[in-house]
Coordinates of C-alpha atoms (C1' of nucleotides) in Angstrom, one line a residue:
Chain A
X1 CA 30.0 29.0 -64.2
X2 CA 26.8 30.0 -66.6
X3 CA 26.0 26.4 -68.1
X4 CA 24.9 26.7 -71.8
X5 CA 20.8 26.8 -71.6
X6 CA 18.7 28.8 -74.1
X7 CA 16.2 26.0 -73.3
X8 CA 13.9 26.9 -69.9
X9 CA 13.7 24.3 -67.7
X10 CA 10.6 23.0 -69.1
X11 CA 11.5 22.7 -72.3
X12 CA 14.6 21.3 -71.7
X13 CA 12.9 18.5 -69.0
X14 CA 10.7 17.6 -72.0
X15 CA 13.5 16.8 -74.0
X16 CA 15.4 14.8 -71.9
X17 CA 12.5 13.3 -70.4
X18 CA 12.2 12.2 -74.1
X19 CA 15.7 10.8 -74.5
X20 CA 15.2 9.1 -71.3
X21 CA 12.2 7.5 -71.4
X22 CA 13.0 6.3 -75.1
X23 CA 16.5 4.5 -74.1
X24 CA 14.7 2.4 -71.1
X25 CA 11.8 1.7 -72.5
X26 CA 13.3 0.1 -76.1
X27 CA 16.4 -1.8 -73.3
X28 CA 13.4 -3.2 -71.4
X29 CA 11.4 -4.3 -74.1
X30 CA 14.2 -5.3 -75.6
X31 CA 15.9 -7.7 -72.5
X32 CA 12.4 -9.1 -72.2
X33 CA 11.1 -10.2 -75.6
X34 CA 14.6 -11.5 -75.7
X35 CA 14.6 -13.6 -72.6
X36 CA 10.9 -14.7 -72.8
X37 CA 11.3 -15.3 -76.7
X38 CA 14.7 -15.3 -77.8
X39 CA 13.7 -12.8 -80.4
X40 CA 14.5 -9.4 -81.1
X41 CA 12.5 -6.7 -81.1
X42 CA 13.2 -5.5 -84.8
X43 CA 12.6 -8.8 -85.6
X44 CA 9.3 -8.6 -83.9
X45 CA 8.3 -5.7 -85.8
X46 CA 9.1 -7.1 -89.3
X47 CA 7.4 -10.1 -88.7
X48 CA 4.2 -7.8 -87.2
X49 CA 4.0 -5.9 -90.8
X50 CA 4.4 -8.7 -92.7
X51 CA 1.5 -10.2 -91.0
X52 CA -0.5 -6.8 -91.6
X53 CA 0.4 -7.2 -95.2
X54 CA -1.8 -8.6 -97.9
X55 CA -1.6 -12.0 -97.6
X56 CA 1.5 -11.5 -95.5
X57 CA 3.8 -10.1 -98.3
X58 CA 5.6 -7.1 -99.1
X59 CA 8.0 -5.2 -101.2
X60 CA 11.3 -4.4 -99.6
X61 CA 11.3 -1.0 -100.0
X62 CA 8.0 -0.5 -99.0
X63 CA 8.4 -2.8 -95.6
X64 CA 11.9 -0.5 -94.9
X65 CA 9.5 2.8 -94.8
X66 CA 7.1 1.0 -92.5
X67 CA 9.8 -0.2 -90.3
X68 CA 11.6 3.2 -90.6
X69 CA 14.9 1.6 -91.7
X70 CA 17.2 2.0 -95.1
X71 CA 17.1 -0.6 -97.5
X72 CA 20.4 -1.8 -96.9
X73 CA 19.2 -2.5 -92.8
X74 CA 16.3 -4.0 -93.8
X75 CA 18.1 -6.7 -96.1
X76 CA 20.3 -7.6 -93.4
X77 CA 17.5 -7.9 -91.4
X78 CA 15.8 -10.2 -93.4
X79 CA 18.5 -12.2 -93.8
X80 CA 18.4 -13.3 -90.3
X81 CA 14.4 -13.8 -90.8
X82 CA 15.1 -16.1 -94.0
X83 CA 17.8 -17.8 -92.3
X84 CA 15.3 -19.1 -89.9
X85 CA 12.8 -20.1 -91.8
X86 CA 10.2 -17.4 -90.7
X87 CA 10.5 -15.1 -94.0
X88 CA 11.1 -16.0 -97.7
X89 CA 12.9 -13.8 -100.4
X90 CA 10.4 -13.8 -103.8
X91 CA 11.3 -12.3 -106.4
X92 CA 8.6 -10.0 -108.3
X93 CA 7.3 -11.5 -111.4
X94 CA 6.0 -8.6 -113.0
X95 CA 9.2 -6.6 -112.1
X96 CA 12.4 -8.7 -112.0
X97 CA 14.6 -6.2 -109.7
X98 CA 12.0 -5.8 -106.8
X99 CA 11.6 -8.3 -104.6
X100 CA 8.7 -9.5 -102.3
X101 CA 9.0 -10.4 -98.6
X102 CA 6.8 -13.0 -97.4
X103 CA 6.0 -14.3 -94.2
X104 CA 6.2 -18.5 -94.0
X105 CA 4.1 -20.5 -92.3
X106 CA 6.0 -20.9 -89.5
X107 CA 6.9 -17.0 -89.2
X108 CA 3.5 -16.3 -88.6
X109 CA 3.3 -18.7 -86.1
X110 CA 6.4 -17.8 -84.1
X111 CA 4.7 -14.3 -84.2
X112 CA 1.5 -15.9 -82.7
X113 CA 3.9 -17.5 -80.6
X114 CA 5.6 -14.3 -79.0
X115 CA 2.6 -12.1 -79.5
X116 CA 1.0 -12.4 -76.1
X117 CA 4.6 -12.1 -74.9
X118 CA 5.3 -8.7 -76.8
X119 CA 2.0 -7.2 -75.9
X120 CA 2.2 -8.0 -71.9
X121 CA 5.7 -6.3 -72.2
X122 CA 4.4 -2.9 -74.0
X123 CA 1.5 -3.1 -71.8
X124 CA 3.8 -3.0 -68.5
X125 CA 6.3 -1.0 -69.1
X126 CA 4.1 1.6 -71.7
X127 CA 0.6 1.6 -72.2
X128 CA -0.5 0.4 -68.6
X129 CA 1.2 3.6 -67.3
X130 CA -0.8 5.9 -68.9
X131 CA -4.5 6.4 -69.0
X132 CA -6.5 7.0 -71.9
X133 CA -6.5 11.1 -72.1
X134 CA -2.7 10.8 -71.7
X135 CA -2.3 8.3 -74.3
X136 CA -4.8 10.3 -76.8
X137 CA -2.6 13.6 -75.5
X138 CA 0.6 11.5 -76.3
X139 CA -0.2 10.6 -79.9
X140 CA -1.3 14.3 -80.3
X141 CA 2.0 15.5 -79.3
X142 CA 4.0 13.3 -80.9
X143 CA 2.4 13.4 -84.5
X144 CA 3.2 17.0 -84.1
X145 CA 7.1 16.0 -83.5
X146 CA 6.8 13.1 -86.5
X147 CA 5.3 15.2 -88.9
X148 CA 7.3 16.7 -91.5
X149 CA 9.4 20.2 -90.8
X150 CA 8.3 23.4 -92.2
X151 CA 10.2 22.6 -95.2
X152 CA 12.0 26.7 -95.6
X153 CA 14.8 24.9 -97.6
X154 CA 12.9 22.8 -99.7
Chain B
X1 CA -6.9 -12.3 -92.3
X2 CA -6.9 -11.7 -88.7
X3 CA -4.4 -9.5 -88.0
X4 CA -2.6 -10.1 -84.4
X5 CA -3.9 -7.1 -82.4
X6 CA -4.3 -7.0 -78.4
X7 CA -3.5 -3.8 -78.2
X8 CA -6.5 -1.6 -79.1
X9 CA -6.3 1.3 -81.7
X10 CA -5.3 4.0 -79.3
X11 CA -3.2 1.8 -77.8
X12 CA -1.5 1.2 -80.7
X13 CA -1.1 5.1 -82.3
X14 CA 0.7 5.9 -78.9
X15 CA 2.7 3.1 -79.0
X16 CA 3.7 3.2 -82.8
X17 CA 3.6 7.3 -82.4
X18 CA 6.2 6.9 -79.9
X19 CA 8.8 4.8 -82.3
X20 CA 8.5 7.2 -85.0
X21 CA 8.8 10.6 -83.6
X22 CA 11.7 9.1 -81.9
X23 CA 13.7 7.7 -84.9
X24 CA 12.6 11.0 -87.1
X25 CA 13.6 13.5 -84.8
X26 CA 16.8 12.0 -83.8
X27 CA 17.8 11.0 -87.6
X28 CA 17.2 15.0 -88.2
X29 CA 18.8 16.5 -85.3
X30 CA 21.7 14.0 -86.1
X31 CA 21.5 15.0 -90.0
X32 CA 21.3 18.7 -89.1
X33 CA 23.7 18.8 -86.2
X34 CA 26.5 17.0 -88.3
X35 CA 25.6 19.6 -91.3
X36 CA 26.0 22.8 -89.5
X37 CA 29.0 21.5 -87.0
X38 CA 30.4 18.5 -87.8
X39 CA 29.6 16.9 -84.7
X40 CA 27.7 14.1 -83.6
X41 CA 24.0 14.7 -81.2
X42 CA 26.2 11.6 -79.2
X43 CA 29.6 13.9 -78.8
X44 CA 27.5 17.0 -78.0
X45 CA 25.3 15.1 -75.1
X46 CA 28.9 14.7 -73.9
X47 CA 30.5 18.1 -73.6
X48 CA 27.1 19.4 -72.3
X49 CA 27.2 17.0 -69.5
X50 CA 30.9 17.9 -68.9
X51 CA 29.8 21.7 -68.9
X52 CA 27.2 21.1 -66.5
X53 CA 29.4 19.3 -63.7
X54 CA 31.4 20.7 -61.4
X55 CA 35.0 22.3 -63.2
X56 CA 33.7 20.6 -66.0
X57 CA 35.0 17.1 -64.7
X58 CA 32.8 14.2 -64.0
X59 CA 34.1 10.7 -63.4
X60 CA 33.5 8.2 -66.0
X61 CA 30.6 5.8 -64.4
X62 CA 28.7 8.7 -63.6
X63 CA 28.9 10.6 -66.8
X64 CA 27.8 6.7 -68.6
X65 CA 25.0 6.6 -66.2
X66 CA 23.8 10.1 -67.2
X67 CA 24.4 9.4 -70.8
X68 CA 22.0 6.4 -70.5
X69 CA 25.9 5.0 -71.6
X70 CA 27.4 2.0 -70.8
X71 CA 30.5 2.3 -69.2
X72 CA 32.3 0.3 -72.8
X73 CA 30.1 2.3 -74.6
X74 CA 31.4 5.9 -73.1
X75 CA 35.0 4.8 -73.4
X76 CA 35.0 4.8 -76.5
X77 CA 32.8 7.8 -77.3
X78 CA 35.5 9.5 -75.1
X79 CA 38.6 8.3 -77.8
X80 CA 37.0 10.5 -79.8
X81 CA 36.6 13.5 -77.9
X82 CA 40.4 13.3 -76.6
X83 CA 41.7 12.4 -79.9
X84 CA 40.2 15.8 -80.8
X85 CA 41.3 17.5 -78.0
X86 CA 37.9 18.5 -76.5
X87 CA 38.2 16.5 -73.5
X88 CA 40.8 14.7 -71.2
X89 CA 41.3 12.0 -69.6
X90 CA 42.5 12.3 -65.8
X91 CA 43.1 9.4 -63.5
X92 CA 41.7 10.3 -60.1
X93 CA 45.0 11.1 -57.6
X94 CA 43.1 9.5 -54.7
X95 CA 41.7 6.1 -56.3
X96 CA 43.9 5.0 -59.0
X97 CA 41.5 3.0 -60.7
X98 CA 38.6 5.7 -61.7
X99 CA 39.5 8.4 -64.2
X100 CA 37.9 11.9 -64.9
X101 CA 36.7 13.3 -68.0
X102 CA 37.4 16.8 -68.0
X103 CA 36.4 19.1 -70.6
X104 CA 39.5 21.2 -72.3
X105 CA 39.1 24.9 -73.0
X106 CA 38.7 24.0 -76.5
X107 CA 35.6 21.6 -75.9
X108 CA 34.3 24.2 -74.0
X109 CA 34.9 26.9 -76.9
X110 CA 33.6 24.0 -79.2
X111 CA 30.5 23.3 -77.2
X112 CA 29.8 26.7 -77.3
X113 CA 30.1 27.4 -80.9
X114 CA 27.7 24.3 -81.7
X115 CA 25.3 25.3 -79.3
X116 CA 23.3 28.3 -80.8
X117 CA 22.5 25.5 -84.1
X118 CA 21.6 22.5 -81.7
X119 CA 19.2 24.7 -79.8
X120 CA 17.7 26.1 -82.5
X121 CA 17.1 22.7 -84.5
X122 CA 15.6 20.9 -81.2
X123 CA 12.9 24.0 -81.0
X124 CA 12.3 23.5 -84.5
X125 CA 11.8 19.8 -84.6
X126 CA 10.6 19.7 -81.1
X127 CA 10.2 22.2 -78.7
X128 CA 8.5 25.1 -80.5
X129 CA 5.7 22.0 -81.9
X130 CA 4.2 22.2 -79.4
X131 CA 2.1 24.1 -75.9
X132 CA 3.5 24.8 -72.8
X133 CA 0.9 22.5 -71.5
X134 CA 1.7 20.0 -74.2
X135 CA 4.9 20.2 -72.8
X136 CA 4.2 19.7 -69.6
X137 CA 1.9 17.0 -70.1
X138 CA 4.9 15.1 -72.3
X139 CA 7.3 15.3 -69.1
X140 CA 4.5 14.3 -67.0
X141 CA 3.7 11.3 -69.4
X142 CA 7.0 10.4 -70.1
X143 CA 8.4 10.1 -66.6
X144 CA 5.7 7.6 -65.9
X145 CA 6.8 5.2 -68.8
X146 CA 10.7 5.9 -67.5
X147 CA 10.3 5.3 -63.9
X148 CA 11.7 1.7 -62.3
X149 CA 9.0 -0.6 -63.0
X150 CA 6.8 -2.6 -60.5
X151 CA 9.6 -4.8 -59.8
X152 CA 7.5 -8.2 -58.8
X153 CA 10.3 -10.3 -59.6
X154 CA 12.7 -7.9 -57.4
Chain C
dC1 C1' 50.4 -7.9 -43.7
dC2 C1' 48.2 -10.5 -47.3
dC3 C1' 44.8 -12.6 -49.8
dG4 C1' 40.2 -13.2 -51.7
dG5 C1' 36.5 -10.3 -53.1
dT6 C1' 34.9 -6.2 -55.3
dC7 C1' 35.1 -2.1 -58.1
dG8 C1' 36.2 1.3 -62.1
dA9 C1' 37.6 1.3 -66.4
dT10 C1' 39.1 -0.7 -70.6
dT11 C1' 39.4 -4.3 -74.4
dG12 C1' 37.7 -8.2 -77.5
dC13 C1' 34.1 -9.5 -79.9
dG14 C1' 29.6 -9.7 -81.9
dT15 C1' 25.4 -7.3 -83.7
dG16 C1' 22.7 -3.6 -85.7
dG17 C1' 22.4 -0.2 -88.9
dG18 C1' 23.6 3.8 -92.3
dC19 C1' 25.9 5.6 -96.6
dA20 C1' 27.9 5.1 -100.9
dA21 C1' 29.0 2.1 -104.6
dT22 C1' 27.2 -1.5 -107.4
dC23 C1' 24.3 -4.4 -110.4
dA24 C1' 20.5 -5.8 -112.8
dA25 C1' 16.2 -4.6 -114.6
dA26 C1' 12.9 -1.2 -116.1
dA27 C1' 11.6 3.1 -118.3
dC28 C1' 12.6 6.9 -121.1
dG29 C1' 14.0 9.6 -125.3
dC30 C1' 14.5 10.0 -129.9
Chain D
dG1 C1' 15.4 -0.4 -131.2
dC2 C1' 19.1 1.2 -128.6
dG3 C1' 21.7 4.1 -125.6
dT4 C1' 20.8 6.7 -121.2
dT5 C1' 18.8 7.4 -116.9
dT6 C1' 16.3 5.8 -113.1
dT7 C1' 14.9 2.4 -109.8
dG8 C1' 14.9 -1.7 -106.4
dA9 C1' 17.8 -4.3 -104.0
dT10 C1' 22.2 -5.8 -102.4
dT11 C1' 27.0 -5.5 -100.9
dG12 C1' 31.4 -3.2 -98.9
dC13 C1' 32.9 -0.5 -95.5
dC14 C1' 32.4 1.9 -91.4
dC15 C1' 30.7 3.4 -86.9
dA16 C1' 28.1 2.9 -82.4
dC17 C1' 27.2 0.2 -78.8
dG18 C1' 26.4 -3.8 -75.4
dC19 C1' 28.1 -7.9 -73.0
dA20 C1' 31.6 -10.6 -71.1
dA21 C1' 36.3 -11.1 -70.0
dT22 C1' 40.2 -8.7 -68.2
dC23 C1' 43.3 -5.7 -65.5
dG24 C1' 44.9 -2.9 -62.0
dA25 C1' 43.7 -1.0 -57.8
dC26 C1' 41.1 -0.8 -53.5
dC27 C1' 39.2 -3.1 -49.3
dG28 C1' 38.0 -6.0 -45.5
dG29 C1' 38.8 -10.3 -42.7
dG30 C1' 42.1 -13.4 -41.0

DNA sequence: CCCGGTCGATTGCGTGGGCAATCAAAACGC
DNA sequence: GCGTTTTGATTGCCCACGCAATCGACCGGG
């Protein structure tokens, strides 16, 4: 029975190694900001930009490219954040449609709060592993994956 | 503005790096996948599981543990591959409980058909980025962040 | 036997997120 | 200045998936 395979066996490693390592690595950081913060790790990460952000604010559309999400996931999203308190909705003065998101007071400080948390997590199950050339090797490679295709079509 | 930061700039890239080439290369191989074959990267991962077994059967837990699935999860991703005939659903003649999902002729035929494209789009947006050593230094890397971890608490 | 414990799979329910449609507010064309 | 088009965000609808509860079937101790 020939299995379908016009991958080697390196290649094909790589990949699922990829899928693999991806899945467990987002359910255990996951589980454990959860159960050591009650937070999400999306949650985490909008909180994280925000804080980057000029004095913690943000246009929509420009936080859902950061966060790699469509608009439509990143309101939801937010609406959870609002809901408690740790983002606020503003609407843009100088354009009436866009809106700003803005971390509160006490968002920043629930991310100050679960920082440590987050970080100790990464660190474990991620950055720990690896040492320095592998991690400088890893971002090499995987800019080369991110970075836009060839573009034939367009 | 202090930004929150414990992880250092490396540290960062890879660990950033790692969530982006992820979500970009699975929302194209999805978008390109579904484009040339109407068929999900999800539904695909299945039958090539399937072809890979023995007779093209594989009982349900095990197929969910290989598809990083859980077992809710692969039930219901299997409704849609029987309701289109690519796979069936056999209860096991020697424990009544457990169940087999087999592939049909026409998953196999299916598989078959989509192949060719799938391959060709995971070189493109993966594979043929990057060195033989590359890969081999990804698998290397990537099994260390998807192995068990230090289990202190177990 | 048979009865409590366990196991494999499925189902109910909740959450997360994408796409397409929508709406209001700009921006453009003339 | 006033339609038309474009843009930023939101909403309706849908799908994927995980967890917990469930159900039938097996198993091991009396």
């Amino acid at each position: 029975m020939t299995t379908v395979c016009w991958l080697d066996d390196l290649e094909m490693q790589a990949w699922r190694s990829l899928l693999s390592a991806h899945s467990r690595l987002m359910a255990r950081l996951d589980a454990e900001l959860q159960a050591s913060q009650g937070m999400s790790v999306s949650d985490y990460g909008v909180l994280v930009q925000l804080s980057e952000a000029e004095e913690g604010r943000m246009r929509m559309s420009e936080l859902a490219d950061h966060l790699l999400l469509s608009p439509s996931g990143l309101t939801r999203r937010l609406d959870g954040l609002v809901g408690a308190g740790l983002v606020d909705r503003v609407r843009c003065p100088t354009d009436r449609r866009g809106a700003y998101a803005v971390l509160t007071a006490t968002g920043r400080a629930r991310l100050e709060e679960a920082a440590p948390d987050h970080v100790e997590q990464v660190r474990r199950h991620f950055v720990n592993r690896l040492s320095r050339r592998q991690l400088e090797a890893l971002v090499d490679t995987l800019n080369k994956v991110a970075s836009s295709p060839p573009c034939p079509g367009r």
